[in-house]
mmCIF file of C-alpha atoms in Angstrom:
data_model
loop_
_atom_site.group_PDB
_atom_site.id
_atom_site.type_symbol
_atom_site.label_atom_id
_atom_site.label_comp_id
_atom_site.label_asym_id
_atom_site.label_seq_id
_atom_site.Cartn_x
_atom_site.Cartn_y
_atom_site.Cartn_z
ATOM 1 C CA GLY A 114 -0.169 -0.056 0.432
ATOM 2 C CA PHE A 115 0.846 4.325 0.412
ATOM 3 C CA PHE A 116 3.881 3.570 3.593
ATOM 4 C CA ASP A 117 5.159 0.469 1.012
ATOM 5 C CA ASN A 118 5.661 2.489 -1.748
ATOM 6 C CA LEU A 119 7.006 5.709 0.785
ATOM 7 C CA SER A 120 9.347 2.901 2.222
ATOM 8 C CA LYS A 121 10.826 2.780 -1.486
ATOM 9 C CA ILE A 122 11.112 5.889 -2.795
ATOM 10 C CA LEU A 123 12.140 6.933 0.460
ATOM 11 C CA GLN A 124 15.231 4.452 0.080
ATOM 12 C CA ARG A 125 15.444 5.111 -3.066
ATOM 13 C CA ASN A 126 16.055 8.790 -2.429
ATOM 14 C CA ASN A 127 18.561 7.474 0.175
ATOM 15 C CA GLU A 128 20.568 4.963 -2.319
ATOM 16 C CA GLN A 129 21.216 8.185 -4.928
ATOM 17 C CA ARG A 130 21.675 10.412 -2.024
ATOM 18 C CA GLU A 131 25.336 7.660 -0.756
ATOM 19 C CA LYS A 132 25.565 7.988 -4.474
ATOM 20 C CA LEU A 133 26.385 11.560 -4.782
ATOM 21 C CA GLU A 134 27.964 11.420 -1.466
ATOM 22 C CA LYS A 135 30.735 9.066 -2.407
ATOM 23 C CA THR A 136 34.067 8.817 -4.151
ATOM 24 C CA THR A 137 35.156 5.863 -5.870
ATOM 25 C CA SER A 138 38.125 6.214 -7.699
ATOM 26 C CA ASN A 139 39.619 4.469 -10.179
ATOM 27 C CA ASN A 140 41.288 2.131 -8.057
ATOM 28 C CA GLY A 141 38.965 0.745 -5.947
ATOM 29 C CA VAL A 142 38.583 2.272 -2.786
ATOM 30 C CA VAL A 143 35.673 4.727 -1.688
ATOM 31 C CA VAL A 144 35.511 7.842 0.288
ATOM 32 C CA LYS A 145 32.071 8.022 1.829
ATOM 33 C CA GLY A 146 31.184 11.886 2.488
ATOM 34 C CA VAL A 147 34.116 13.723 0.172
ATOM 35 C CA SER A 148 33.288 14.040 -3.836
ATOM 36 C CA GLY A 149 35.607 15.557 -6.579
ATOM 37 C CA LEU A 150 39.040 14.660 -5.308
ATOM 38 C CA LYS A 151 41.524 12.567 -6.885
ATOM 39 C CA ILE A 152 42.210 9.511 -5.441
ATOM 40 C CA GLN A 153 45.535 7.294 -5.136
ATOM 41 C CA LEU A 154 46.253 4.117 -3.745
ATOM 42 C CA SER A 155 50.219 5.671 -1.758
ATOM 43 C CA LYS A 156 53.864 3.569 -3.529
ATOM 44 C CA CYS A 157 55.038 3.480 -0.592
ATOM 45 C CA CYS A 158 52.705 0.673 0.931
ATOM 46 C CA ASN A 159 51.066 -0.588 -1.785
ATOM 47 C CA PRO A 160 47.851 -1.491 0.138
ATOM 48 C CA ILE A 161 45.630 -3.912 -1.936
ATOM 49 C CA PRO A 162 42.120 -5.300 -1.272
ATOM 50 C CA GLY A 163 40.969 -6.972 1.755
ATOM 51 C CA ASP A 164 44.692 -4.921 3.908
ATOM 52 C CA LYS A 165 43.108 -2.161 6.181
ATOM 53 C CA ILE A 166 43.190 0.414 4.819
ATOM 54 C CA VAL A 167 43.333 4.856 6.244
ATOM 55 C CA GLY A 168 43.082 7.567 3.965
ATOM 56 C CA PHE A 169 45.405 10.631 4.236
ATOM 57 C CA VAL A 170 44.394 13.820 3.222
ATOM 58 C CA SER A 171 47.650 15.342 1.097
ATOM 59 C CA LYS A 172 47.669 19.204 1.149
ATOM 60 C CA GLY A 173 47.438 19.523 -3.148
ATOM 61 C CA GLN A 174 47.143 15.912 -4.185
ATOM 62 C CA GLY A 175 43.638 14.527 -3.175
ATOM 63 C CA ILE A 176 44.065 11.182 -0.743
ATOM 64 C CA LYS A 177 46.575 8.984 -0.631
ATOM 65 C CA ILE A 178 45.204 5.130 0.363
ATOM 66 C CA HIS A 179 47.913 3.453 2.533
ATOM 67 C CA ARG A 180 47.813 0.361 4.649
ATOM 68 C CA ALA A 181 46.908 1.203 8.525
ATOM 69 C CA ASP A 182 50.143 -0.695 9.689
ATOM 70 C CA CYS A 183 52.122 1.482 7.147
ATOM 71 C CA PRO A 184 54.927 2.912 9.685
ATOM 72 C CA ASN A 185 54.452 6.668 7.101
ATOM 73 C CA VAL A 186 50.632 7.430 8.424
ATOM 74 C CA LYS A 187 51.753 6.499 12.594
ATOM 75 C CA SER A 188 53.195 9.185 12.914
ATOM 76 C CA VAL A 189 50.533 11.855 11.238
ATOM 77 C CA VAL A 190 48.350 14.103 12.698
ATOM 78 C CA LYS A 191 44.544 12.013 13.227
ATOM 79 C CA GLY A 192 42.677 15.686 11.954
ATOM 80 C CA ARG A 193 44.265 14.194 8.272
ATOM 81 C CA LEU A 194 42.786 10.649 8.481
ATOM 82 C CA ILE A 195 39.847 9.410 6.989
ATOM 83 C CA ASP A 196 38.500 6.676 6.969
ATOM 84 C CA VAL A 197 38.119 4.600 3.517
ATOM 85 C CA TYR A 198 37.208 1.531 2.172
ATOM 86 C CA TRP A 199 37.529 -1.045 -0.472
ATOM 87 C CA ASP A 200 35.099 -0.960 -3.301
ATOM 88 C CA TYR A 201 34.353 -4.967 -3.341
ATOM 89 C CA PRO A 202 32.171 -5.448 -5.904
ATOM 90 C CA ASN A 203 34.020 -2.602 -8.766
ATOM 91 C CA ILE A 204 37.896 -4.700 -8.007
ATOM 92 C CA GLU A 205 37.059 -7.465 -9.204
ATOM 93 C CA GLN A 206 38.931 -7.861 -12.284
ATOM 94 C CA LYS A 207 41.952 -5.299 -10.828
ATOM 95 C CA ARG A 208 44.982 -6.560 -10.133
ATOM 96 C CA PHE A 209 47.483 -4.599 -7.566
ATOM 97 C CA ASN A 210 51.363 -4.230 -7.559
ATOM 98 C CA VAL A 211 52.787 -5.599 -3.694
ATOM 99 C CA ASP A 212 57.237 -5.691 -3.153
ATOM 100 C CA LEU A 213 58.144 -8.182 -1.493
ATOM 101 C CA GLU A 214 61.535 -9.427 -0.184
ATOM 102 C CA VAL A 215 62.463 -13.536 0.112
ATOM 103 C CA VAL A 216 65.918 -13.719 2.420
ATOM 104 C CA GLY A 217 66.700 -17.553 2.215
ATOM 105 C CA LEU A 218 69.392 -19.995 2.492
ATOM 106 C CA ASP A 219 71.759 -19.435 -0.824
ATOM 107 C CA ARG A 220 71.135 -22.574 -2.393
ATOM 108 C CA PRO A 221 71.674 -23.407 -5.790
ATOM 109 C CA ASN A 222 68.315 -23.371 -7.786
ATOM 110 C CA LEU A 223 66.502 -21.503 -4.863
ATOM 111 C CA LEU A 224 65.755 -18.585 -7.653
ATOM 112 C CA SER A 225 63.995 -21.292 -10.094
ATOM 113 C CA ASP A 226 62.321 -22.429 -7.485
ATOM 114 C CA ILE A 227 60.772 -19.481 -6.263
ATOM 115 C CA VAL A 228 59.728 -18.506 -10.313
ATOM 116 C CA THR A 229 58.360 -22.062 -10.673
ATOM 117 C CA CYS A 230 55.572 -21.362 -7.361
ATOM 118 C CA LEU A 231 55.345 -18.257 -8.701
ATOM 119 C CA SER A 232 53.890 -19.359 -11.972
ATOM 120 C CA GLN A 233 51.963 -22.486 -10.253
ATOM 121 C CA VAL A 234 49.661 -20.508 -8.387
ATOM 122 C CA LYS A 235 49.505 -18.125 -11.350
ATOM 123 C CA VAL A 236 50.939 -14.565 -10.143
ATOM 124 C CA ASN A 237 52.558 -11.640 -12.197
ATOM 125 C CA ILE A 238 56.356 -11.266 -11.342
ATOM 126 C CA LEU A 239 56.677 -7.483 -12.649
ATOM 127 C CA LYS A 240 60.256 -7.231 -11.463
ATOM 128 C CA ILE A 241 62.816 -9.189 -9.250
ATOM 129 C CA ASN A 242 66.108 -8.677 -8.198
ATOM 130 C CA ALA A 243 68.513 -11.130 -6.713
ATOM 131 C CA ASN A 244 71.517 -10.698 -4.112
ATOM 132 C CA ILE A 245 73.622 -12.835 -1.894
ATOM 133 C CA MET A 246 75.257 -11.916 1.691
ATOM 134 C CA ASP A 247 76.894 -14.244 3.709
ATOM 135 C CA LEU A 248 75.002 -17.219 2.817
ATOM 136 C CA ASP A 249 71.748 -15.579 2.400
ATOM 137 C CA ALA A 250 69.720 -15.508 -0.753
ATOM 138 C CA HIS A 251 67.747 -11.665 -0.947
ATOM 139 C CA ILE A 252 65.634 -11.761 -2.906
ATOM 140 C CA ARG A 253 62.807 -8.133 -4.339
ATOM 141 C CA LEU A 254 59.954 -9.480 -6.482
ATOM 142 C CA THR A 255 56.740 -6.915 -7.055
ATOM 143 C CA LEU A 256 54.244 -9.174 -7.700
ATOM 144 C CA SER A 257 50.911 -8.219 -9.594
ATOM 145 C CA VAL A 258 47.589 -9.588 -7.279
ATOM 146 C CA GLU A 259 43.878 -9.156 -7.322
ATOM 147 C CA ASN A 260 43.778 -9.153 -3.204
ATOM 148 C CA ALA A 261 44.924 -10.025 0.126
ATOM 149 C CA GLU A 262 43.838 -13.724 1.050
ATOM 150 C CA ILE A 263 45.797 -14.710 -2.999
ATOM 151 C CA LEU A 264 49.032 -12.338 -1.762
ATOM 152 C CA GLN A 265 48.965 -15.090 1.648
ATOM 153 C CA ASN A 266 48.427 -17.974 -0.297
ATOM 154 C CA THR A 267 51.385 -17.077 -3.288
ATOM 155 C CA ILE A 268 53.973 -16.358 0.622
ATOM 156 C CA ASP A 269 51.992 -19.750 2.518
ATOM 157 C CA ASN A 270 53.764 -21.191 -0.879
ATOM 158 C CA MET A 271 56.263 -19.418 -1.826
ATOM 159 C CA ASN A 272 57.077 -20.429 2.320
ATOM 160 C CA LYS A 273 57.400 -24.463 1.319
ATOM 161 C CA VAL A 274 60.218 -23.759 -1.509
ATOM 162 C CA GLN A 275 63.205 -24.994 1.069
ATOM 163 C CA GLY A 276 65.758 -22.592 1.539
ATOM 164 C CA VAL A 277 63.405 -19.906 2.474
ATOM 165 C CA ALA A 278 63.360 -18.149 5.593
ATOM 166 C CA GLU A 279 61.757 -14.963 5.585
ATOM 167 C CA ILE A 280 59.573 -13.440 3.104
ATOM 168 C CA ARG A 281 57.753 -9.442 4.350
ATOM 169 C CA ARG A 282 55.973 -7.071 2.153
ATOM 170 C CA VAL A 283 58.204 -4.274 1.516
ATOM 171 C CA ILE A 284 57.682 -0.187 2.619
ATOM 172 C CA HIS A 285 59.515 2.297 1.065
#
């Protein structure tokens, strides 16, 4: 009846108002209550969907999205941090870059085994750099992944490679 129609009209109005009151960026992040600002994923911590994130209002550069555990936002004045969230329905086809450092005991074929592991979990390698220090292999990787769950699965599989001692996300 009348109240059902009124309820539907109010719900539609609220949905349209919510659409107007949020900015959705092309990188999959939504900022509620703000419109027209540039939103960028921070290069220092490379947040990916599934990470807890926070927005930093930068002077003249819009809103920079950081991982909540990024040391670069720990010392920031609280008033410059805003709540942001992942716009999951609109990021299913996107890929995000993540930097990892793998430390392990240097042995023949360690790098080959890591690359094979990454190909088995179907993760793209964008950049790779390997060095030997003392008896340790230090391998820096830039990978392209869809979200934190896939990244964690990738790390879990890489940890099974013989000789791998530590894998961590790099914050620049």
